[in-house]
Amino acid sequence: MKFYCSKAMLQHAVQAVQKAIATKTPLPILTGIYLSAANNRLELQTTDYDMAISCSIEANIEQPGKAVVSGRFFQELVRRLPGETVEISSNQEDSTLRISCNSSNFNLLCFPYEEFPVIEKIQTSTNQLTLKDNVLRDIIKKTVFACATDESRPIFTGGLFEAENDSIKMVGTNTHRLALKQDIIAPVELPAKMIIPAKLLNELARSLSSDVPVDVNIYWEKGHVAFEFDDIYLKSRLIEGSFPDYNRVIPAKFDTVVFFDTHAFLDAAERVSLMAKDGDYNIIKFRFEQDMITLSSNNPDVGKASETVAATMQGPGLEIAFNAKYVTDILKNLGSDKATLSLNNPLSPACIRPADSEKYTYVITPVRTS
Amino acid sequence: MKFYCSKAMLQHAVQAVQKAIATKTPLPILTGIYLSAANNRLELQTTDYDMAISCSIEANIEQPGKAVVSGRFFQELVRRLPGETVEISSNQEDSTLRISCNSSNFNLLCFPYEEFPVIEKIQTSTNQLTLKDNVLRDIIKKTVFACATDESRPIFTGGLFEAENDSIKMVGTNTHRLALKQDIIAPVELPAKMIIPAKLLNELARSLSSDVPVDVNIYWEKGHVAFEFDDIYLKSRLIEGSFPDYNRVIPAKFDTVVFFDTHAFLDAAERVSLMAKDGDYNIIKFRFEQDMITLSSNNPDVGKASETVAATMQGPGLEIAFNAKYVTDILKNLGSDKATLSLNNPLSPACIRPADSEKYTYVITPVRTS
C-alpha cells in the first residue's frame, strides 16, 4: 500500500471514526484503525462491536492495500503532523506503516489486517428512508438527554425512532421523565420502528454538523441500523425489546397551565438547585401563584435558597416538587424563549412544552414530599 | 453584619482566595471562606495551613461583622448570582448568612467564625523588598515547572528565591534538570534567600496578571513569606532545609554549541516523543551534525519516529539522549525564538539557553542508552 493524501482530510477522517475505537477490549485489533486504499479513495474504519464507523476520503493511490494501526497513536500523530500532504506506505517485511510528512517519519507497527471485522453494509432496497441531517439532529438532541444512563433496564438506554407516512418521532425516557419530539418529512414507503442506543445517537448528532443541510440515508435490518451521509457510514446494533406506549404517559388534559420565560426560569432553577444538589434527591419545590413562580430548596447541611420568577397562569395555583435536573435539562434543550408548564395536582405528571409548538413534549413525574 | 457590594468585585475576591480553600481536611472550618466587614471594606480569607490568602474589596457596610460559610457553595453561588449588587447579612439567631441579589435569596449555614485561623500578617521593617509583578511572574514561570512533584525530597518541591544587591534569582530543580532565571532590580537593603513551595509560586503567577505592572511587596520571617499586591495578601510557609549549590551544576565550558529555531525544534520533539511516551523513560535520541539535528525515538510496542531540524553548530558532532519532557518543557517556556544547546559529551549535563540572553539557564542531565 502506498498513497498520498491531504493532512486536513486525513484528520477529518480520523476524527469521524475515532468514537468507535475500542478502549477496553480483549481483542487488541479493535483498538486499531483499519485503512484501505483503492480506486483513489482511502477508507478508514473502526469498530467496538456496538458501533462501527467508516469514513472515505480522496487519496492519490500509488499502490492499493490494507493495514490496521494503533488508533490512539495514529490519531495523535495525524493531529500533530506538520505540512499539508501526507505520504503513507506499508512495509510488508517488518509489518509497519510508514507515515511521512515534510521531514517527519513515523513507522507504526501494524496489526494483521485480515483479522479486522470489516463493516458489512446493510443490503436492503425496502428498509430505508432519507432525512435531512438538521431534522435528524434536532429530534435526537431534543430527546436523547432524557434516556437512562444506568444499564439495569437496557431498553431505556436507547431512543425510540418511529417513522410512518409523513411523520417521524423520537422518544427518550428513563421512566421518571420522557421527551417526545415529532417532525414532518416526505412520506416514507415502509414504516420504521427501532430503539437506537443513546451512545450512537449522541455520536450521530455530533457528526451531523454540516452548515448546508445534507441527506442522511437510514437503512435497517433485524438487529442493526446504519446511517450514511457525506463520506461517513455509521452502523450500530439496535436495542432489542418492546418500548412502552409513550402515549399513555402523556396526560390528556390539565387543570393548570403556566406561561413563563424559558431563560429566566432556567437561571432561577439552576441557582436554587445549587442548594439541592448535595441532597439525596436534588429536589426543588415550585409554588405557582397568579403572576409568579416561587422556586425553593432546602439542604439541612448547607442552607436554603428561594427565588421568584414572573409568570402568567390559567387555572388554580398549586405547589409541586421536581428533581431539579429534570427541569433544567428540558429548559436547556427547549429551543424556544417561551415555555408552558401544564399541571394537574402535586402527584400527577406535568408537561413542559415550547409555547409555540405542539411537536415537542416533555413529561416529568413530580417527587412526593412530606 | 450587613453590607452591599458589587457582584463583579465579590466574584473577583472569591476567585482570588479560592485556591487556599482546604478540600481534604479534618477541620471543616478550613473548607470555608471567612468574611469580615468593617470600615467600608469586605475582606475574604481562606487557608489550608500551607497557604493563606486574603482579598479585600470595597463594600457599603451597614453593620460590621464576621462570618464563615462553605467555600464551595459560596463560590458557586456568587458565580451564578443575577444582577449587579449583592446584599449580604448575617442572622445570629439561626447562624445563617443571607445572600440576596434581585429576586434570589440564599441562606447559607455559618461556621463559628471565632474558630477560623485568621492570617497573622508578617510584621517586619527590614525583611522586605518590592518587585514589579511582571518581573516576579517571569522568574516564577521560567523556573517553577522544573521543580519536583514527588514529595520524597521536599526541598525540591519548592523554588529557591534569592535577592542580593541588584540581582534576583529563582531556581527550580528535580535533580535531573534545573532552571535558573536571573533579573536585575532596584538594590535591596537586606539579602533574601528562601525556598518557596511550588504550589504557592504557581498560584502567585496565576494571580499576577495585571495589564499594567504593579508593585509586589514581599515580607519574610522564619518559616514564612508573604506577598502583597493590589487587594491581595498571600502568605505561605517556607520549605526548611538547605538548597544544593546550583552553581556547581552548571558546566563552566562546552565543546559543542548548537543554534536552532525554538519552535521548529519543539514541534519536532513533541512529535517524536509521541512514540516515546509509552516507553519506560520517554527517551528521545538527538544526533547533532554540521547543519542539522536528527531526533528519533523507538518504542518496541508501537513503532519508531524520526525527524530532522535545521541547525548550525560549533564544535564536534555527537549523539545524546534526553527525557523528551525535560526538553519540551524548557522550549515551551524559553520566551525566545532562537535557542542554543551546549554540550560536552553524551554523559555530561547539557545546557539550553535563549540565544539572546545569558540570564536564563537550563541544565539537563542526559540519559545513558546502550
XYZ file of C-alpha atoms in Angstrom:
740
model
C 0.000 0.000 0.000
C 1.204 3.466 -0.847
C -0.737 6.695 -1.167
C -0.682 10.462 -0.676
C -3.500 12.459 0.848
C -4.270 15.844 2.339
C -3.407 16.096 6.013
C -6.612 18.046 6.700
C -8.775 15.391 5.035
C -6.978 12.612 6.864
C -7.519 14.426 10.130
C -11.205 14.816 9.302
C -11.479 11.082 8.627
C -9.674 10.123 11.828
C -11.937 12.484 13.742
C -15.001 10.906 12.144
C -14.116 7.327 13.070
C -12.364 7.819 16.410
C -15.504 7.357 18.518
C -15.731 3.651 17.681
C -12.115 2.836 18.571
C -12.468 0.267 21.339
C -10.627 1.119 24.537
C -11.407 -1.727 26.886
C -11.401 -4.871 24.827
C -9.850 -8.327 24.979
C -9.280 -8.027 21.195
C -6.318 -5.692 20.584
C -7.184 -5.289 16.897
C -10.335 -3.369 17.890
C -8.093 -0.652 19.347
C -6.888 -0.066 15.812
C -7.911 1.972 12.793
C -8.344 -0.039 9.597
C -7.047 1.679 6.457
C -7.975 0.513 2.992
C -6.608 2.253 -0.117
C -8.119 1.571 -3.527
C -9.639 3.407 -6.514
C -8.335 6.790 -5.433
C -10.125 6.551 -2.102
C -8.763 5.936 1.351
C -11.260 4.360 3.718
C -10.829 4.366 7.499
C -12.835 2.019 9.696
C -13.195 1.434 13.421
C -15.492 -0.750 15.486
C -16.111 -1.613 19.099
C -18.761 -4.172 18.064
C -21.573 -1.969 19.393
C -20.890 0.645 16.750
C -18.823 0.723 13.573
C -17.816 3.824 11.624
C -16.321 4.195 8.186
C -15.093 7.383 6.539
C -13.836 7.518 2.976
C -11.721 10.369 1.578
C -9.924 11.209 -1.648
C -6.354 9.984 -1.914
C -3.729 9.605 -4.567
C -3.219 5.832 -4.519
C 0.057 4.560 -5.952
C -0.410 1.025 -4.703
C -3.676 -0.283 -3.217
C -3.583 -2.145 0.076
C -4.813 -2.500 3.632
C -3.399 -2.025 7.122
C -4.513 -1.722 10.760
C -2.563 0.511 13.153
C -2.991 1.650 16.757
C -5.949 4.036 16.788
C -4.589 6.028 19.670
C -1.173 6.654 18.171
C -2.362 7.200 14.606
C -4.874 9.761 15.863
C -2.310 11.706 17.954
C 0.235 11.549 15.189
C -2.049 12.785 12.388
C -3.132 15.658 14.586
C 0.462 16.771 15.096
C 1.876 16.205 11.616
C 3.444 19.268 10.005
C 2.846 20.129 6.343
C -0.120 19.626 4.047
C 0.394 16.350 2.227
C 0.947 13.046 3.983
C 2.648 10.066 2.394
C 1.666 6.690 3.782
C 3.095 3.343 2.769
C 3.141 -0.127 4.259
C 6.250 -2.198 4.647
C 5.383 -5.896 4.422
C 8.770 -7.004 5.675
C 8.654 -5.563 9.170
C 4.845 -5.118 9.280
C 4.951 -1.379 9.751
C 3.085 1.565 8.290
C 5.326 4.443 7.326
C 3.816 7.909 7.678
C 5.841 10.803 6.269
C 5.188 14.497 6.158
C 7.921 17.080 5.479
C 10.933 15.926 7.487
C 8.865 13.768 9.917
C 8.889 9.993 9.589
C 6.890 7.561 11.661
C 6.865 3.775 11.459
C 3.863 2.361 13.266
C 3.604 -1.355 13.976
C 0.645 -2.960 12.183
C -1.969 -5.426 13.365
C -2.790 -8.254 10.905
C -5.486 -6.536 8.816
C -7.102 -9.854 7.825
C -8.378 -10.120 11.395
C -10.211 -6.791 11.394
C -14.003 -7.212 11.389
C -14.790 -5.083 8.339
C -18.231 -3.463 8.302
C -20.885 -5.453 6.473
C -23.089 -2.802 4.952
C -26.822 -3.326 5.261
C -28.196 -4.547 1.931
C -31.812 -3.566 1.508
C -33.965 -1.951 -1.115
C -37.029 -1.508 1.084
C -35.912 -0.827 4.670
C -34.629 2.643 4.094
C -35.581 6.269 4.339
C -33.886 9.604 3.792
C -33.912 12.594 6.151
C -32.215 15.972 6.140
C -29.388 15.991 8.694
C -30.708 19.043 10.548
C -34.086 17.343 11.059
C -32.418 14.196 12.393
C -30.057 16.160 14.605
C -32.939 18.154 16.046
C -35.072 15.153 17.030
C -32.021 13.475 18.568
C -30.825 16.495 20.553
C -34.302 17.148 21.935
C -34.822 13.621 23.262
C -31.566 11.727 23.818
C -30.739 13.539 27.078
C -33.874 12.015 28.646
C -32.628 8.432 28.144
C -31.490 6.336 31.104
C -27.766 6.118 31.741
C -27.993 3.181 34.104
C -27.843 -0.125 32.254
C -30.177 -2.094 34.533
C -33.047 -1.688 32.057
C -31.296 -1.600 28.669
C -34.398 -0.606 26.750
C -34.316 2.875 28.302
C -30.675 3.464 27.346
C -31.861 3.982 23.764
C -34.109 6.376 21.894
C -37.213 5.070 20.137
C -37.222 6.118 16.489
C -40.500 5.886 14.588
C -41.284 6.849 11.011
C -44.690 6.393 9.431
C -46.293 8.194 6.490
C -45.062 11.780 6.725
C -44.239 11.759 10.438
C -41.095 10.923 12.381
C -40.814 10.705 16.145
C -38.022 10.200 18.599
C -38.680 9.333 22.263
C -36.253 9.159 25.181
C -37.206 8.222 28.722
C -35.732 6.951 31.972
C -39.247 6.285 33.370
C -39.115 9.432 35.551
C -39.217 11.828 32.597
C -39.944 11.457 28.921
C -39.093 13.612 25.901
C -41.005 13.221 22.634
C -40.095 15.184 19.513
C -42.051 14.918 16.260
C -41.438 16.330 12.818
C -42.911 16.166 9.332
C -40.964 14.587 6.487
C -41.530 13.420 2.912
C -43.797 10.315 3.099
C -41.865 7.103 3.725
C -42.620 3.856 1.875
C -42.276 1.474 4.787
C -42.873 2.367 8.429
C -39.832 2.093 10.739
C -39.702 1.463 14.481
C -36.496 0.792 16.352
C -34.654 1.521 19.603
C -31.249 3.082 18.874
C -28.531 3.186 21.589
C -28.182 6.694 23.064
C -24.396 6.457 22.673
C -24.844 6.111 18.908
C -27.413 8.915 18.816
C -25.037 11.258 20.636
C -22.214 10.431 18.244
C -24.551 10.887 15.283
C -25.754 14.298 16.478
C -22.134 15.342 16.891
C -21.239 14.237 13.350
C -24.284 15.854 11.739
C -22.882 19.334 11.866
C -22.870 20.476 8.231
C -23.690 24.094 7.512
C -25.753 23.208 4.468
C -28.399 20.509 5.056
C -27.386 17.171 3.540
C -29.279 13.934 3.073
C -28.915 11.157 5.613
C -29.854 7.702 4.327
C -31.051 5.357 7.038
C -31.027 1.578 6.458
C -32.191 -1.053 8.885
C -32.396 -4.825 9.250
C -33.086 -7.101 12.192
C -30.777 -6.014 14.996
C -28.960 -3.228 13.113
C -29.315 0.273 11.751
C -26.954 2.291 9.555
C -26.680 5.991 8.762
C -24.990 7.163 5.583
C -24.132 10.821 4.940
C -21.291 12.790 3.370
C -18.332 10.406 3.369
C -19.443 8.604 6.542
C -21.162 5.251 7.154
C -22.181 4.613 10.738
C -23.612 1.258 11.748
C -24.938 0.209 15.149
C -26.675 -2.624 16.835
C -30.272 -1.934 17.874
C -31.636 -2.457 21.371
C -33.979 -5.467 21.488
C -37.240 -5.380 23.392
C -40.511 -3.510 23.271
C -40.711 0.128 24.231
C -43.645 1.073 26.486
C -46.532 3.011 24.944
C -45.438 6.589 25.474
C -48.870 7.969 24.527
C -50.254 6.607 27.766
C -47.690 8.613 29.730
C -48.780 11.992 28.378
C -51.814 13.318 30.315
C -54.779 14.117 28.073
C -55.803 17.297 29.912
C -54.512 19.715 32.533
C -56.192 21.897 35.155
C -53.396 24.496 35.349
C -51.220 25.967 32.613
C -48.327 28.323 33.455
C -46.592 30.528 30.862
C -43.047 31.766 31.545
C -39.758 32.927 30.060
C -37.549 29.889 29.458
C -34.220 31.533 30.308
C -35.375 33.364 33.437
C -36.891 30.157 34.758
C -33.823 28.089 33.832
C -31.420 30.517 35.527
C -33.532 30.569 38.687
C -33.812 26.770 38.736
C -30.047 26.377 38.334
C -29.366 28.816 41.168
C -31.905 27.325 43.538
C -30.673 23.816 42.704
C -27.206 24.767 43.996
C -28.549 24.124 47.476
C -30.376 20.957 46.420
C -27.522 19.248 44.579
C -25.895 17.795 47.648
C -29.152 16.454 48.977
C -30.282 12.928 48.272
C -32.763 13.753 45.552
C -31.822 17.161 44.166
C -35.337 18.401 44.820
C -36.717 21.867 44.154
C -40.176 22.986 45.234
C -42.226 25.142 42.879
C -45.173 27.252 44.053
C -47.386 28.529 41.246
C -49.418 31.625 42.000
C -51.374 34.149 39.990
C -48.429 36.027 38.483
C -45.297 34.328 39.724
C -43.489 31.105 40.396
C -41.525 30.676 43.640
C -38.694 28.145 43.484
C -37.164 26.942 46.729
C -34.797 24.306 48.055
C -33.557 23.288 51.451
C -30.418 21.361 52.308
C -30.137 20.877 56.086
C -26.330 20.609 55.799
C -25.778 23.706 53.697
C -28.656 26.132 53.684
C -31.738 27.320 51.847
C -32.453 29.080 48.577
C -35.506 30.745 47.096
C -36.241 32.824 44.039
C -39.270 34.189 42.232
C -39.892 34.344 38.505
C -42.679 36.241 36.725
C -45.308 34.034 35.062
C -48.904 34.049 33.930
C -51.295 31.278 34.822
C -54.616 29.711 33.865
C -56.349 27.518 36.448
C -55.815 27.001 40.182
C -52.427 27.540 41.871
C -50.506 24.669 43.406
C -47.237 23.563 44.960
C -45.238 20.709 43.455
C -41.699 19.299 43.724
C -39.422 18.059 40.937
C -35.903 16.734 40.554
C -34.082 19.946 39.607
C -32.021 18.274 36.910
C -35.114 17.007 35.128
C -36.401 20.591 34.919
C -33.146 22.268 33.856
C -32.393 19.551 31.251
C -35.532 20.288 29.258
C -35.247 24.070 29.547
C -31.715 23.912 28.108
C -32.941 21.906 25.141
C -36.294 23.581 24.558
C -35.185 25.797 21.669
C -37.840 28.402 22.462
C -37.788 31.597 24.540
C -41.236 30.992 25.974
C -42.455 27.823 27.605
C -45.573 26.367 29.166
C -45.821 24.038 32.124
C -49.090 22.134 32.405
C -50.140 20.537 35.680
C -52.970 18.717 37.375
C -52.011 18.117 41.012
C -48.848 17.668 43.119
C -48.770 13.913 42.479
C -49.532 13.587 38.776
C -47.149 14.075 35.835
C -46.612 17.563 34.496
C -45.806 18.570 30.970
C -43.348 21.175 29.630
C -43.629 22.421 26.050
C -42.299 25.297 23.983
C -45.062 27.927 23.916
C -45.019 27.971 20.128
C -45.108 24.274 19.251
C -47.139 21.145 19.926
C -44.456 18.939 18.361
C -42.189 18.774 21.408
C -43.487 17.312 24.644
C -41.685 16.636 27.892
C -43.377 14.763 30.709
C -41.936 14.879 34.206
C -43.052 12.943 37.269
C -43.184 15.003 40.458
C -41.449 13.996 43.670
C -43.625 13.357 46.699
C -42.503 15.488 49.644
C -43.798 15.334 53.160
C -23.132 42.022 59.739
C -24.832 43.660 56.811
C -23.328 45.098 53.633
C -23.819 45.705 49.934
C -21.144 45.165 47.296
C -20.658 44.798 43.596
C -21.209 41.287 42.340
C -18.225 41.572 39.986
C -15.904 42.680 42.820
C -17.184 39.904 45.084
C -16.579 37.386 42.330
C -13.054 38.746 41.884
C -12.385 38.344 45.615
C -13.771 34.814 45.739
C -11.653 33.934 42.710
C -8.581 35.379 44.397
C -8.936 33.378 47.621
C -10.425 30.113 46.321
C -7.079 28.381 45.868
C -6.475 28.140 49.597
C -9.855 26.617 50.451
C -8.955 23.304 52.045
C -10.599 20.284 50.456
C -9.256 17.334 52.397
C -9.082 18.406 56.000
C -10.165 17.095 59.369
C -11.110 20.703 60.256
C -14.381 21.583 58.490
C -13.890 25.312 59.121
C -10.937 25.302 56.707
C -13.335 24.405 53.897
C -14.936 27.785 54.493
C -14.435 31.354 53.350
C -14.052 33.887 56.168
C -15.837 37.198 55.603
C -15.070 40.281 57.642
C -16.895 43.567 57.032
C -15.618 46.808 58.550
C -14.605 50.359 57.551
C -16.220 50.144 54.123
C -14.119 47.118 53.208
C -15.089 43.483 52.902
C -12.235 41.074 53.457
C -12.328 37.441 52.383
C -9.850 34.925 53.786
C -9.072 31.261 53.205
C -6.366 28.959 54.462
C -5.321 25.341 54.162
C -2.469 25.943 56.675
C 0.154 25.659 53.892
C -1.088 28.818 52.277
C -3.430 31.607 53.327
C -4.976 34.206 51.040
C -6.819 37.395 51.837
C -8.560 39.725 49.412
C -10.147 42.993 50.445
C -12.702 44.873 48.344
C -14.847 47.966 48.666
C -18.237 47.429 50.235
C -21.037 49.544 51.613
C -21.083 48.363 55.228
C -24.312 48.954 57.148
C -23.289 46.821 60.070
C -19.779 45.437 60.619
C -19.326 41.758 61.427
C -17.779 38.424 60.589
C -18.896 35.059 59.235
C -17.520 31.840 57.774
C -19.506 29.955 55.125
C -18.897 26.911 52.931
C -16.276 27.915 50.382
C -17.579 25.578 47.739
C -21.166 26.765 47.925
C -20.380 30.449 48.347
C -18.130 30.296 45.318
C -20.677 28.551 43.057
C -23.409 30.827 44.266
C -21.567 34.109 43.727
C -20.656 32.963 40.223
C -24.293 32.361 39.356
C -25.937 35.336 41.068
C -28.019 37.558 38.768
C -27.875 41.351 38.953
C -25.094 43.752 39.873
C -25.348 44.488 43.567
C -25.347 41.812 46.235
C -26.808 42.272 49.707
C -25.279 40.108 52.403
C -26.368 39.944 56.030
C -25.842 37.549 58.886
C -28.633 36.197 61.005
C -27.350 35.491 64.524
C -30.478 33.562 65.509
C -30.202 30.649 63.095
C -26.490 31.154 62.309
C -27.007 31.753 58.621
C -25.649 34.204 56.087
C -28.302 35.662 53.829
C -27.195 36.499 50.282
C -29.670 38.404 48.142
C -29.482 39.660 44.595
C -32.567 40.703 42.601
C -35.223 38.115 43.387
C -32.708 35.444 44.514
C -32.295 34.643 48.201
C -29.832 32.228 49.730
C -29.371 31.344 53.383
C -26.069 29.588 53.918
C -25.287 27.908 57.223
C -22.337 29.506 59.003
C -19.359 28.010 60.767
C -18.400 29.636 64.112
C -16.151 32.437 62.836
C -14.246 32.634 66.142
C -12.629 29.317 65.220
C -11.209 30.498 61.904
C -7.398 30.860 61.948
C -7.182 34.447 60.758
C -3.981 35.384 58.898
C -1.276 36.872 61.111
C 0.437 39.354 58.842
C 4.226 39.358 58.904
C 5.420 42.349 60.937
C 8.837 43.499 59.802
C 10.517 46.715 58.827
C 13.687 45.116 57.465
C 12.841 41.749 55.878
C 11.092 43.118 52.852
C 11.607 44.008 49.252
C 9.491 45.289 46.401
C 9.338 43.884 42.848
C 7.257 44.652 39.783
C 4.675 41.887 39.279
C 5.784 41.139 35.710
C 9.379 40.591 36.882
C 8.238 38.225 39.617
C 5.849 36.391 37.313
C 8.582 35.940 34.741
C 11.152 34.411 37.100
C 8.487 32.096 38.523
C 7.132 30.923 35.168
C 10.593 30.211 33.845
C 11.667 28.027 36.768
C 8.724 26.550 38.691
C 7.985 23.878 36.060
C 11.411 22.336 36.790
C 10.579 21.644 40.453
C 9.980 18.094 41.654
C 6.378 16.973 42.013
C 7.148 13.935 44.091
C 7.260 14.705 47.810
C 10.029 12.289 48.773
C 12.592 15.110 48.882
C 10.542 18.128 49.969
C 13.313 20.609 49.286
C 12.941 20.125 45.536
C 9.197 20.748 45.590
C 9.958 24.435 46.028
C 11.715 27.163 44.117
C 14.793 28.846 45.590
C 14.357 32.626 45.671
C 17.447 34.766 46.147
C 17.799 38.540 46.232
C 21.065 40.344 46.824
C 22.164 43.839 45.827
C 20.512 44.485 42.450
C 20.038 40.852 41.454
C 17.211 38.368 41.964
C 17.321 34.712 41.083
C 14.848 31.861 41.080
C 15.914 28.230 40.780
C 13.805 25.106 40.303
C 15.172 21.572 40.058
C 14.178 17.954 40.442
C 17.865 16.882 40.328
C 17.536 15.674 36.702
C 17.080 19.168 35.306
C 17.500 22.648 36.686
C 16.129 26.017 35.613
C 17.770 29.254 36.761
C 16.367 32.679 35.911
C 18.033 35.937 36.943
C 16.924 39.522 36.656
C 18.078 42.964 37.710
C 16.114 45.017 40.232
C 16.478 48.128 42.348
C 19.113 47.361 45.042
C 17.678 45.612 48.093
C 18.634 46.545 51.656
C 18.841 43.068 53.085
C 19.664 39.919 51.104
C 16.928 37.268 50.961
C 17.176 33.534 50.447
C 14.262 31.146 50.836
C 12.638 28.042 49.346
C 9.040 28.780 48.405
C 6.593 25.888 47.748
C 5.936 25.430 44.013
C 2.200 25.282 44.702
C 2.338 28.812 46.079
C 4.522 30.007 43.208
C 2.054 28.654 40.656
C -0.852 30.341 42.414
C 1.123 33.568 42.636
C 1.990 33.547 38.926
C -1.682 32.997 38.134
C -2.725 35.946 40.331
C -0.063 38.307 38.980
C -1.877 39.015 35.765
C -2.361 42.785 35.763
C -2.064 44.608 32.433
C -0.195 47.496 34.000
C 2.823 46.498 36.149
C 2.093 46.870 39.861
C 4.324 46.625 42.908
C 4.539 43.383 44.833
C 5.770 43.733 48.408
C 7.499 40.643 49.725
C 7.869 40.113 53.504
C 9.574 37.229 55.191
C 10.259 35.834 58.638
C 11.486 32.486 59.877
C 9.332 29.821 58.202
C 7.026 32.177 56.308
C 6.824 34.513 53.337
C 4.052 36.876 52.280
C 3.254 38.633 49.016
C 1.156 41.794 48.992
C -0.199 43.322 45.777
C -3.372 45.040 44.642
C -6.019 43.993 47.164
C -4.415 40.621 47.848
C -2.253 39.295 50.711
C -0.825 35.813 50.151
C 1.089 34.085 52.908
C 2.816 30.736 52.796
C 5.020 28.514 54.842
C 8.581 28.170 53.544
C 10.326 24.863 52.902
C 13.014 24.177 55.509
C 16.401 22.798 54.559
C 19.373 23.843 52.537
C 19.244 24.005 48.773
C 22.227 22.484 46.944
C 24.696 24.828 45.296
C 23.229 25.212 41.827
C 26.368 26.919 40.500
C 28.200 23.625 40.724
C 25.589 22.021 38.467
C 26.148 24.396 35.559
C 29.139 23.297 33.449
C 31.764 26.029 33.067
C 32.579 25.319 29.420
C 31.248 23.356 26.466
C 32.845 21.684 23.460
C 29.807 21.892 21.199
C 27.224 24.652 20.803
C 24.165 24.182 18.569
C 21.947 27.056 17.392
C 18.359 26.315 16.319
C 14.829 27.666 15.947
C 12.971 27.097 19.224
C 9.553 26.378 17.714
C 10.751 24.048 14.935
C 12.757 22.061 17.469
C 9.886 21.974 19.978
C 7.372 20.770 17.373
C 9.733 18.046 16.192
C 10.495 16.939 19.769
C 6.777 16.762 20.585
C 6.048 14.687 17.508
C 8.956 12.318 18.004
C 8.110 11.937 21.683
C 4.681 10.574 20.711
C 6.395 7.235 20.171
C 8.487 7.558 23.325
C 5.718 8.456 25.734
C 4.557 4.910 26.358
C 8.075 3.676 26.969
C 9.523 3.496 30.438
C 11.646 6.602 30.236
C 10.200 8.784 27.483
C 13.577 8.959 25.776
C 14.448 10.756 22.535
C 17.830 10.476 20.853
C 19.388 13.569 19.325
C 22.131 13.407 16.728
C 23.907 16.711 16.150
C 25.646 17.121 12.803
C 27.052 20.000 10.864
C 23.797 21.603 9.752
C 21.022 19.573 11.270
C 19.645 17.782 14.300
C 18.064 14.344 13.895
C 15.574 13.420 16.605
C 14.485 9.807 16.925
C 12.595 7.515 19.255
C 11.815 3.855 19.311
C 9.033 2.108 21.184
C 9.134 -1.662 20.551
C 5.388 -1.936 21.258
C 4.265 0.878 18.990
C 6.835 1.912 16.410
C 9.538 4.388 15.534
C 9.746 8.085 14.767
C 12.422 10.339 13.358
C 12.619 13.928 12.226
C 15.294 16.404 11.175
C 15.552 20.074 12.100
C 17.918 22.624 10.577
C 20.653 23.909 12.924
C 24.110 25.421 12.928
C 26.882 24.082 15.081
C 30.255 24.944 16.573
C 32.456 22.079 17.715
C 32.327 18.329 17.142
C 29.073 16.460 16.422
C 27.643 13.958 18.889
C 24.690 11.764 19.771
C 22.931 12.124 23.112
C 19.628 11.029 24.691
C 17.278 13.063 26.894
C 13.942 12.601 28.586
C 11.657 14.183 25.972
C 9.575 16.031 28.543
C 12.632 17.744 30.007
C 13.435 19.126 26.544
C 9.926 20.214 25.554
C 9.278 21.819 28.985
C 12.099 24.305 28.583
C 11.394 25.075 24.926
C 7.799 25.948 25.826
C 8.990 28.365 28.500
C 12.037 29.816 26.777
C 10.408 33.046 25.619
C 12.779 33.379 22.684
C 12.523 32.303 19.030
C 16.149 31.209 18.861
C 17.892 28.876 21.293
C 21.288 27.358 21.929
C 22.094 23.926 23.247
C 25.580 23.499 24.682
C 27.097 20.062 25.141
C 30.282 18.271 26.115
C 29.737 14.543 25.705
C 26.843 12.015 25.782
C 27.166 11.537 29.535
C 27.611 15.055 30.890
C 24.956 17.697 31.508
C 23.861 19.912 28.623
C 22.630 23.455 28.795
C 19.773 25.170 26.937
C 19.580 28.975 26.776
C 17.730 31.585 24.787
C 20.126 32.751 22.043
C 19.719 36.349 23.120
C 20.185 36.148 26.903
C 22.636 34.862 29.483
C 20.112 35.373 32.268
C 18.168 32.165 31.740
C 19.922 28.816 32.053
C 18.516 25.322 31.890
C 20.656 22.312 32.693
C 19.557 18.856 31.687
C 21.151 15.524 32.509
C 21.329 13.100 29.602
C 20.024 9.547 29.780
C 22.515 6.742 29.300
C 21.417 4.433 26.490
C 23.018 1.170 25.488
